[in-house]
mmCIF file of C-alpha atoms in Angstrom:
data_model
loop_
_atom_site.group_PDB
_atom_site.id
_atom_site.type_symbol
_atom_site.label_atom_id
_atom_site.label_comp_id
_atom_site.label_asym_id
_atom_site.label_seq_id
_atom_site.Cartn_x
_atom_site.Cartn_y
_atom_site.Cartn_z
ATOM 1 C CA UNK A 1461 -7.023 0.311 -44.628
ATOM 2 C CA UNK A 1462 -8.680 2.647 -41.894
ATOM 3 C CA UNK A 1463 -10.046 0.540 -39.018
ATOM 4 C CA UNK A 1464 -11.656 3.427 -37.212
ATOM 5 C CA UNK A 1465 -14.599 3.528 -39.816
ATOM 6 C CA UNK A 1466 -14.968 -0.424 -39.356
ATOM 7 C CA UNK A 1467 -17.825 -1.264 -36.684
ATOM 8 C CA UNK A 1468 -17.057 -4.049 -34.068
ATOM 9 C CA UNK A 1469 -18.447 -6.880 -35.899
ATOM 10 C CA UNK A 1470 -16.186 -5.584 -39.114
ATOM 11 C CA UNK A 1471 -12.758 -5.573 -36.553
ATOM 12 C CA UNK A 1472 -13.625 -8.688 -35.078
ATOM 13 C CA UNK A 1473 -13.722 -10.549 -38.534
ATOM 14 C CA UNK A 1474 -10.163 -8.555 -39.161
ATOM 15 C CA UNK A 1475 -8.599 -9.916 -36.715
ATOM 16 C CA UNK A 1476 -9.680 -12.882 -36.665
ATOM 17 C CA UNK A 1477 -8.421 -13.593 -40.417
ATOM 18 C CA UNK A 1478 -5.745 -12.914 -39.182
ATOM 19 C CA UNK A 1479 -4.864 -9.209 -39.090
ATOM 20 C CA UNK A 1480 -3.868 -8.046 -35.286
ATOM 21 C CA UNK A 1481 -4.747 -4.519 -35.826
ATOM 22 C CA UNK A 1482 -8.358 -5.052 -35.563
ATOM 23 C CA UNK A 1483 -8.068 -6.124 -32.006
ATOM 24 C CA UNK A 1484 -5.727 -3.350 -31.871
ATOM 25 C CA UNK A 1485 -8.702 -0.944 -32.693
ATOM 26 C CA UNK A 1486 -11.408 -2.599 -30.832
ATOM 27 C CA UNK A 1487 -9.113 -2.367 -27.431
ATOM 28 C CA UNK A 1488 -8.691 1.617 -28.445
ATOM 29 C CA UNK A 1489 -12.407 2.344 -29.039
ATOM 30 C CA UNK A 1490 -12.910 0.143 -25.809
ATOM 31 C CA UNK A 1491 -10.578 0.052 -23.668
ATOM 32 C CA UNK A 1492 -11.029 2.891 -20.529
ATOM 33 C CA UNK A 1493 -14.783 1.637 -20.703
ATOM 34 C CA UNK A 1494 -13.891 -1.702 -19.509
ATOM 35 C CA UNK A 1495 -11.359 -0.564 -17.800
ATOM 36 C CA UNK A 1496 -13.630 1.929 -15.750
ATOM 37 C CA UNK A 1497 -16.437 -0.836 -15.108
ATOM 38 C CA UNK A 1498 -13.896 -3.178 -13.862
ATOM 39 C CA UNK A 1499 -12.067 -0.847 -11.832
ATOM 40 C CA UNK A 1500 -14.954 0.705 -10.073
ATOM 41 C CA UNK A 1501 -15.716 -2.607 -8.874
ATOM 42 C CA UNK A 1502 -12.337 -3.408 -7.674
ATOM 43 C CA UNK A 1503 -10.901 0.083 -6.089
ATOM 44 C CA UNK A 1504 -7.449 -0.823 -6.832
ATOM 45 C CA UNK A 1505 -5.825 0.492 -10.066
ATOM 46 C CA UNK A 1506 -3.425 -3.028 -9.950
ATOM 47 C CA UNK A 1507 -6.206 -5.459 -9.678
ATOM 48 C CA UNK A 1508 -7.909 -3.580 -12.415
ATOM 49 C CA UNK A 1509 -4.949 -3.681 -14.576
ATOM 50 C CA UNK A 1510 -4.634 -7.426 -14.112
ATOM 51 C CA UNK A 1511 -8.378 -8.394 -14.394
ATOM 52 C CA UNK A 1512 -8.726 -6.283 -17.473
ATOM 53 C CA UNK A 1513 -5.609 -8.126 -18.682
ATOM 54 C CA UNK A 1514 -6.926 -11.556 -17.609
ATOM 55 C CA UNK A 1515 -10.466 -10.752 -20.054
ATOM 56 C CA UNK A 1516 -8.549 -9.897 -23.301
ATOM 57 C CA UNK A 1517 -6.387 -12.917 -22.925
ATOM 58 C CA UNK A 1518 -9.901 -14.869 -22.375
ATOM 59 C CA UNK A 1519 -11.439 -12.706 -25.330
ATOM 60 C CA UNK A 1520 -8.328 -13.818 -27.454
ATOM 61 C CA UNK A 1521 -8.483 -17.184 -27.013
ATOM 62 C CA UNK A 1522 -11.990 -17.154 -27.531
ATOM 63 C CA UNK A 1523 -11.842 -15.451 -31.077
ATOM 64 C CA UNK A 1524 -8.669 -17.372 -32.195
ATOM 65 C CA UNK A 1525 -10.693 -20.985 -31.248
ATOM 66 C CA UNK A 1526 -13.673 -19.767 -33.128
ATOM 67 C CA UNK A 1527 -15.915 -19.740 -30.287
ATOM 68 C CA UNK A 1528 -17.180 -16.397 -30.835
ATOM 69 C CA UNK A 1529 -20.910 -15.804 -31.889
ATOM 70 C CA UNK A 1530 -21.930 -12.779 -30.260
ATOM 71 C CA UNK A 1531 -22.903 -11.552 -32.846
ATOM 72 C CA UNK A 1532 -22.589 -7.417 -33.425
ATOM 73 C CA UNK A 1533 -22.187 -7.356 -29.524
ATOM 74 C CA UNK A 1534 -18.756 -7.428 -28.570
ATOM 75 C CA UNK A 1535 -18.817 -4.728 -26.483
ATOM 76 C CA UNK A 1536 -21.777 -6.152 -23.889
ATOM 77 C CA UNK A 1537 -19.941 -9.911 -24.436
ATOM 78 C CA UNK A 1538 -16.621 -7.980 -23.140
ATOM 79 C CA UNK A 1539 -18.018 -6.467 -20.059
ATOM 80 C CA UNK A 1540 -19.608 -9.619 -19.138
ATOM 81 C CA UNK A 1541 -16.404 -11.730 -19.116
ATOM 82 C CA UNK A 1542 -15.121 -9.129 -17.194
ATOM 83 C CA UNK A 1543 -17.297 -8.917 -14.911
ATOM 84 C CA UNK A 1544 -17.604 -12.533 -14.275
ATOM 85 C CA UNK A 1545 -13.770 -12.398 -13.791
ATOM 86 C CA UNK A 1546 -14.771 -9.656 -11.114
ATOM 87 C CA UNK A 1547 -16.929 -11.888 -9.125
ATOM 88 C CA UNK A 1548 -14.884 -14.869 -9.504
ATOM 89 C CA UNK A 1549 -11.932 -12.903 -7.837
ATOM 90 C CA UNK A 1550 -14.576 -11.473 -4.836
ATOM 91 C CA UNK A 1551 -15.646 -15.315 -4.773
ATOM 92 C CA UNK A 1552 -12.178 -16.437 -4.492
ATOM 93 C CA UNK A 1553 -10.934 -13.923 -2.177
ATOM 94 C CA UNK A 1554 -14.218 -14.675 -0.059
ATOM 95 C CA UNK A 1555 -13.855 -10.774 0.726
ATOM 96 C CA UNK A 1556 -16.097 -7.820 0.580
ATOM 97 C CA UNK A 1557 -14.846 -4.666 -0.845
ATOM 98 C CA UNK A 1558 -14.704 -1.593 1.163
ATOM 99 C CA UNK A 1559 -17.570 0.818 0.641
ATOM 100 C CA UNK A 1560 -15.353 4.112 0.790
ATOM 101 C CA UNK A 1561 -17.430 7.251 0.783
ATOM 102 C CA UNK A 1562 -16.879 10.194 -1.573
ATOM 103 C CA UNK A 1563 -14.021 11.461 0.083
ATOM 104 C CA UNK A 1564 -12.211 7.840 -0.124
ATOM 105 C CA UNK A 1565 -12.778 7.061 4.129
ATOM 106 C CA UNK A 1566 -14.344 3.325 4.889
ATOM 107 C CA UNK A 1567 -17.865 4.066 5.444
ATOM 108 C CA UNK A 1568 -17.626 1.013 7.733
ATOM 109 C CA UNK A 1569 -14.742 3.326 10.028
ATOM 110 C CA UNK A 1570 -16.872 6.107 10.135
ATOM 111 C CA UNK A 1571 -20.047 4.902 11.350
ATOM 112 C CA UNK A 1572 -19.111 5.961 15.085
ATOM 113 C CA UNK A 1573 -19.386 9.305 15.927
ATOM 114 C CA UNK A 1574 -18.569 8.953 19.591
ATOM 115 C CA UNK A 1575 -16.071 7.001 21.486
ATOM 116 C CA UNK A 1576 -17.164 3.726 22.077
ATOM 117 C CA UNK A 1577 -16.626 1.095 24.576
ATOM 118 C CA UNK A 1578 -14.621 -2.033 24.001
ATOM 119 C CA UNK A 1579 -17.844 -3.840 24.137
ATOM 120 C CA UNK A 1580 -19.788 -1.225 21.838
ATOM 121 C CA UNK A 1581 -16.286 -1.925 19.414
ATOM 122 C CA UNK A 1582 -16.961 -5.527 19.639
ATOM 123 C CA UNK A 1583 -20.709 -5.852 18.827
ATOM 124 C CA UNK A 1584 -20.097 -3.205 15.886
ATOM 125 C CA UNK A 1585 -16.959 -4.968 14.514
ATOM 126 C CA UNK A 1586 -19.425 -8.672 15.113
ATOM 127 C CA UNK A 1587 -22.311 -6.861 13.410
ATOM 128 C CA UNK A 1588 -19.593 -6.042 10.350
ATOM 129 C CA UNK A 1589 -18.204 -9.843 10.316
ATOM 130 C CA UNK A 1590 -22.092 -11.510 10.558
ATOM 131 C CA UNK A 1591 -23.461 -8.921 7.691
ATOM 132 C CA UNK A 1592 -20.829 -9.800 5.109
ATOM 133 C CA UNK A 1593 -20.880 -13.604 5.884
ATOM 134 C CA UNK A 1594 -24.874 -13.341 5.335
ATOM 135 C CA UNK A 1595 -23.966 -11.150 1.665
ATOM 136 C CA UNK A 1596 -21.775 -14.641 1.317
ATOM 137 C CA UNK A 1597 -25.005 -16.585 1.910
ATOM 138 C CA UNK A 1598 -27.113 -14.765 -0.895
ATOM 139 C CA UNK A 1599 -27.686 -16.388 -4.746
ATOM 140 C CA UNK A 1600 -25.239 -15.222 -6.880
ATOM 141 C CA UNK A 1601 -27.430 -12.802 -8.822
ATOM 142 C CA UNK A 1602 -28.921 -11.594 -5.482
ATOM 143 C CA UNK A 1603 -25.031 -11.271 -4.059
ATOM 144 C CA UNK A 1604 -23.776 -8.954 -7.752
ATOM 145 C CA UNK A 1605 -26.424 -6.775 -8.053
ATOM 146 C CA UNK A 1606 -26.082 -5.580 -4.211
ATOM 147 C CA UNK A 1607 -22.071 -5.548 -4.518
ATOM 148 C CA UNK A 1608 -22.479 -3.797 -7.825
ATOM 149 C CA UNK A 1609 -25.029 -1.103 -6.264
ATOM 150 C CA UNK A 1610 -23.723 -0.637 -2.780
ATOM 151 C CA UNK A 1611 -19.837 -1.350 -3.061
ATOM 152 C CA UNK A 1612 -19.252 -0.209 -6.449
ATOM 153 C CA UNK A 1613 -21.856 2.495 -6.662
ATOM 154 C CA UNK A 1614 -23.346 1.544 -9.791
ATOM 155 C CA UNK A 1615 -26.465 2.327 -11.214
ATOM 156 C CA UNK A 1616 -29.713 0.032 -11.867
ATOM 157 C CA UNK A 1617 -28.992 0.820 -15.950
ATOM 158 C CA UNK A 1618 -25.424 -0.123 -15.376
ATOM 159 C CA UNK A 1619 -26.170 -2.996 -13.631
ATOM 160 C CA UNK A 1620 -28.652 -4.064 -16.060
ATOM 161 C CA UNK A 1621 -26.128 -3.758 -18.870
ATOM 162 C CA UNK A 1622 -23.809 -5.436 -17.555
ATOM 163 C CA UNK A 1623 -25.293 -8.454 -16.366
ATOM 164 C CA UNK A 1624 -27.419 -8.261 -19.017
ATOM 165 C CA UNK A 1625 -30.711 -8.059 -17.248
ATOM 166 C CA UNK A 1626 -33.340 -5.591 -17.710
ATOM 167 C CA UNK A 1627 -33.937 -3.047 -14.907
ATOM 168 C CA UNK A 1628 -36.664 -4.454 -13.549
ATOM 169 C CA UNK A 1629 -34.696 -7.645 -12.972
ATOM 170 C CA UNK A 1630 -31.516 -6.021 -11.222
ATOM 171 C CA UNK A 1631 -34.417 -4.199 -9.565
ATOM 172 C CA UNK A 1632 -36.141 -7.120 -8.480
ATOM 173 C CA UNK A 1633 -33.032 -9.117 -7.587
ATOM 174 C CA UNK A 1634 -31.919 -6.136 -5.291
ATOM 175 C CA UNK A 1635 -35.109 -6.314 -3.886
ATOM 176 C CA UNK A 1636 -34.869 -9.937 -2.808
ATOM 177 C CA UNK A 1637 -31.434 -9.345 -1.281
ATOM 178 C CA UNK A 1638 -33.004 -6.822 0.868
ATOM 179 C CA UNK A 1639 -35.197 -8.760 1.965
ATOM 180 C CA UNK A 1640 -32.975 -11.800 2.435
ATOM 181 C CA UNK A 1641 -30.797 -10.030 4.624
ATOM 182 C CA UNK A 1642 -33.664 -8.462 6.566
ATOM 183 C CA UNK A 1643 -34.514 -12.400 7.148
ATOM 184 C CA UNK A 1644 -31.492 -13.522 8.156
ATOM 185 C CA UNK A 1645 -30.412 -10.658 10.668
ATOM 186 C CA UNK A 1646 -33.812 -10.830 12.533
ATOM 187 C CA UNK A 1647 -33.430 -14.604 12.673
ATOM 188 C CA UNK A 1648 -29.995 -13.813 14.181
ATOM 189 C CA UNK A 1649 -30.978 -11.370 16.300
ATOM 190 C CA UNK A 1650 -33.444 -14.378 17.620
ATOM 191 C CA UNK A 1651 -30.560 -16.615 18.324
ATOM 192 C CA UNK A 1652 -29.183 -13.586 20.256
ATOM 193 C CA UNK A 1653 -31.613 -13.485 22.423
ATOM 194 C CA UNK A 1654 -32.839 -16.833 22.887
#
């Protein structure tokens, strides 16, 4: 029987009467996609490799307990445990990832162009520390959609998809980051000078 002509839907119900070559397909037709999504989030090729492993074992055990309903979507359903295995891992490692330019240096590194004083170091390296403990402070959605755009370069469509928003709502909840932040640094900035 030739798999490849089966849609997603068809491969799921293969496998999950019991024939393993229909998850076999579905991670060949799928697999650098996820891969890709999850990676460009992570920057490391290991992390990747373990997160994407960590959502098929989640997306086995979900079709082998008969949990799955999603229906004719498995792709979309895919990306979303992944990337909730993404921000679980961020959440856990209570770390921001480093937004690396094209050429691969931390934009963070680069943003002096002149030597700085120890003191002009310290407010810069503070100013680092007190922007990614307010990201911390953001709602969740707020918090993925401006790690998504800013650390992992993604765009508004790709964001949409995978959170499975519409535009206007990853646009929107960018928008209210923004703004958030804005809030909280000149409230800071008060507490500075008061």
């Amino acid at each position: 029987m030739n798999l490849q002509s089966y849609n997603d839907q068809d491969l799921v119900k293969v496998y999950i009467a019991g024939n393993e070559n229909g998850l076999q397909e579905l991670l060949r037709r799928h697999k650098s996609k996820i891969y890709t999504s999850i990676y460009l989030l992570v920057k490391d090729q290991y992390l990747a490799e373990d997160i994407f492993q960590d959502t098929f074992i989640k997306v086995i055990n979900t079709l082998r307990s008969g949990r799955y309903n999603e229906e004719g979507k498995f792709l979309p359903w895919v990306m979303r445990i992944a990337h909730n295995l993404v921000i679980d891992y961020f959440r856990k490692e209570k770390r921001t990832p480093i937004i690396t330019s094209s050429d691969g240096m931390d934009v963070f590194n680069m943003l002096h162009f002149y030597d700085e004083s120890a003191e002009e170091k310290m407010l810069r390296d503070q100013t680092h520390k007190d922007l990614k403990e307010m990201i911390h402070l953001l709602p969740d959605e707020q918090k993925e959609v401006l790690l998504m755009r800013h650390y992992a370069d993604l765009s508004f469509k790709e964001i949409a998809d995978l959170t499975d928003v519409s535009i206007n709502t990853a646009l929107g909840r960018m928008r209210y980051a923004l703004s958030n932040l804005r809030k909280m640094l000149k409230t800071k900035e008060m507490t500075y000078k008061g």
